[in-house]
Amino acid sequence: MNTELAKNVNWVGYVDWPVRDFHGYQTKRGSSYNAYLVQGNDKVALIDTVKAPYVDFLLDNVRALRPLDQVDIIVCNHAEPDHSGALPAVVKACPNAVVVCNAKCKDALSRHYDTADWRFQIVKEGETLDLGGRTLQFFDTVMCHWPESMVTYLVEEEILFSMDCFGQHYATYRRFDDEADMNEVMQEAKTYYANIVLPYAQPVANAAKKLSTLKLRIVAPSHGVIWRSHFDQIFKAYLDWHVSKPTPKVIVFYSTMWQSTRHMAEAIVQGANESDVCVKLFDLKAVGDTELITELMDCAAFAVGTPTLNQSLMPRVAAALTYIRGLKPAGKKALAFGSYGWASKGAQEAETYLKAFGCELLVPAITCRFAPDAETLDKCREAGRLLAQAALAVK
Ligand code: FEO
């Protein structure tokens, strides 16, 4: 595996092929925890670590390049345990190393681990550290993805260690974008943005603006492939995703008990499909929240269907809407629908979520008692046409 970003600058992380869950995000193509070793003439710096169980892989990768007692600096850009979990063991294994991070990160690390014996060097925005012919420069990137998040720039090589920004949960033994399948890489970059970055879209955009003055030859995130050939593609995608830029796409998702809500969903799809827009239908039994939010992020309009269950909505619909609410996709048009038996509550409750998302409601919730009659199905088809019109308007 080619791990060299530049002479004496190497990837030393861990590729996690089997991981399928990242705090609720279904990582169907695994992930990687990227750490990097930068060897200057005078000092050696390890940039970040890996998840705790994989510390031995990281240490072996470092040892293959330099003895561990020659590591002088361990940069911690971000305290989240996928990058800092191995830090306690790494600090022990590298007896001469000082942990370099910002003040907020030091505080976060001390709340996760026993840091009483650690030697820290606190760095501030723009500060530099000379490794001998190699200079590290640090920039705070607040809320990209936690309050203490920071990135590290290797000045002479024009390499930005961008932490979570521009990452992908994607396992591959090809370390660089131009060595990997770009269709898969971009799909996973989009899924990562929708499931991790979306609620912090504005801070990430602010950070990107601040860092855009740097000369960049390589952008090395903490997950997935390293960008050295397709900057334009990922930067442009981040601009679009930042505003959840709507495309001419309609999403209909639903849960059903006795098929009534499913028949309503299918009638909505029929109406939408009369126009030349992309229409996708998801039964929540068959789609996870990770895929759903990725589809929703760039749709123009969507409909959510739920029967009434015990005077509320279906638990699977509530789970999906709760997940979506946290990620805050912006600027969508939407509607709710669903059947009920004797009290119409589910679709109305779903509508409350849509309002909380800031969606513009195209019509009041469409409901039917027990099973949809011809008139209800006509209403559903008409609602589908409205969704399609909203989608066509963004063309
Ligand atoms: Fe990959 Fe926010 O940690």
PDB file of N, CA and C and ligand atoms in Angstrom, residues 22 78 80 82-83 145-146 163-164 169 192 196 222-223, ligand 1:
ATOM      1  N   PHE A  22     -21.366   3.760  13.147  1.00  0.00           N
ATOM      2  CA  PHE A  22     -20.588   4.873  13.688  1.00  0.00           C
ATOM      3  C   PHE A  22     -21.588   5.795  14.369  1.00  0.00           C
ATOM      4  N   HIS A  78      -8.476  16.696  17.344  1.00  0.00           N
ATOM      5  CA  HIS A  78      -9.892  16.499  17.649  1.00  0.00           C
ATOM      6  C   HIS A  78      -9.987  15.423  18.725  1.00  0.00           C
ATOM      7  N   GLU A  80     -12.559  13.569  19.666  1.00  0.00           N
ATOM      8  CA  GLU A  80     -13.510  12.463  19.529  1.00  0.00           C
ATOM      9  C   GLU A  80     -12.739  11.133  19.519  1.00  0.00           C
ATOM     10  N   ASP A  82     -12.722   8.353  18.046  1.00  0.00           N
ATOM     11  CA  ASP A  82     -12.237   7.640  16.854  1.00  0.00           C
ATOM     12  C   ASP A  82     -10.837   8.121  16.468  1.00  0.00           C
ATOM     13  N   HIS A  83     -10.439   9.283  16.967  1.00  0.00           N
ATOM     14  CA  HIS A  83      -9.090   9.799  16.683  1.00  0.00           C
ATOM     15  C   HIS A  83      -8.209   9.883  17.917  1.00  0.00           C
ATOM     16  N   HIS A 145     -15.606  19.008  13.872  1.00  0.00           N
ATOM     17  CA  HIS A 145     -16.977  18.670  14.110  1.00  0.00           C
ATOM     18  C   HIS A 145     -17.403  18.906  15.559  1.00  0.00           C
ATOM     19  N   TRP A 146     -16.452  19.137  16.440  1.00  0.00           N
ATOM     20  CA  TRP A 146     -16.704  19.441  17.846  1.00  0.00           C
ATOM     21  C   TRP A 146     -16.125  20.831  18.141  1.00  0.00           C
ATOM     22  N   MET A 163      -8.720  16.843   9.255  1.00  0.00           N
ATOM     23  CA  MET A 163      -9.541  16.174  10.269  1.00  0.00           C
ATOM     24  C   MET A 163     -10.837  15.638   9.638  1.00  0.00           C
ATOM     25  N   ASP A 164     -11.995  15.859  10.237  1.00  0.00           N
ATOM     26  CA  ASP A 164     -13.221  15.249   9.708  1.00  0.00           C
ATOM     27  C   ASP A 164     -13.671  15.864   8.359  1.00  0.00           C
ATOM     28  N   HIS A 169     -16.493   7.680   5.254  1.00  0.00           N
ATOM     29  CA  HIS A 169     -16.383   6.374   5.892  1.00  0.00           C
ATOM     30  C   HIS A 169     -16.287   5.359   4.757  1.00  0.00           C
ATOM     31  N   TYR A 192     -21.282  10.812   4.087  1.00  0.00           N
ATOM     32  CA  TYR A 192     -20.580  11.335   5.265  1.00  0.00           C
ATOM     33  C   TYR A 192     -21.039  12.776   5.554  1.00  0.00           C
ATOM     34  N   ILE A 196     -22.873  13.437   9.014  1.00  0.00           N
ATOM     35  CA  ILE A 196     -21.938  13.976  10.016  1.00  0.00           C
ATOM     36  C   ILE A 196     -21.845  15.495   9.920  1.00  0.00           C
ATOM     37  N   SER A 222      -9.299  12.723   8.062  1.00  0.00           N
ATOM     38  CA  SER A 222      -9.073  11.699   9.078  1.00  0.00           C
ATOM     39  C   SER A 222      -9.838  10.410   8.786  1.00  0.00           C
ATOM     40  N   HIS A 223     -10.643  10.408   7.731  1.00  0.00           N
ATOM     41  CA  HIS A 223     -11.334   9.183   7.303  1.00  0.00           C
ATOM     42  C   HIS A 223     -11.281   9.097   5.769  1.00  0.00           C
TER      43      HIS A 223
HETATM   44 FE1  FEO B   1     -13.985  11.342  12.976  1.00  0.00          FE
HETATM   45 FE2  FEO B   1     -15.564  13.813  14.786  1.00  0.00          FE
HETATM   46  O1  FEO B   1     -14.540  12.278  14.493  1.00  0.00           O
END
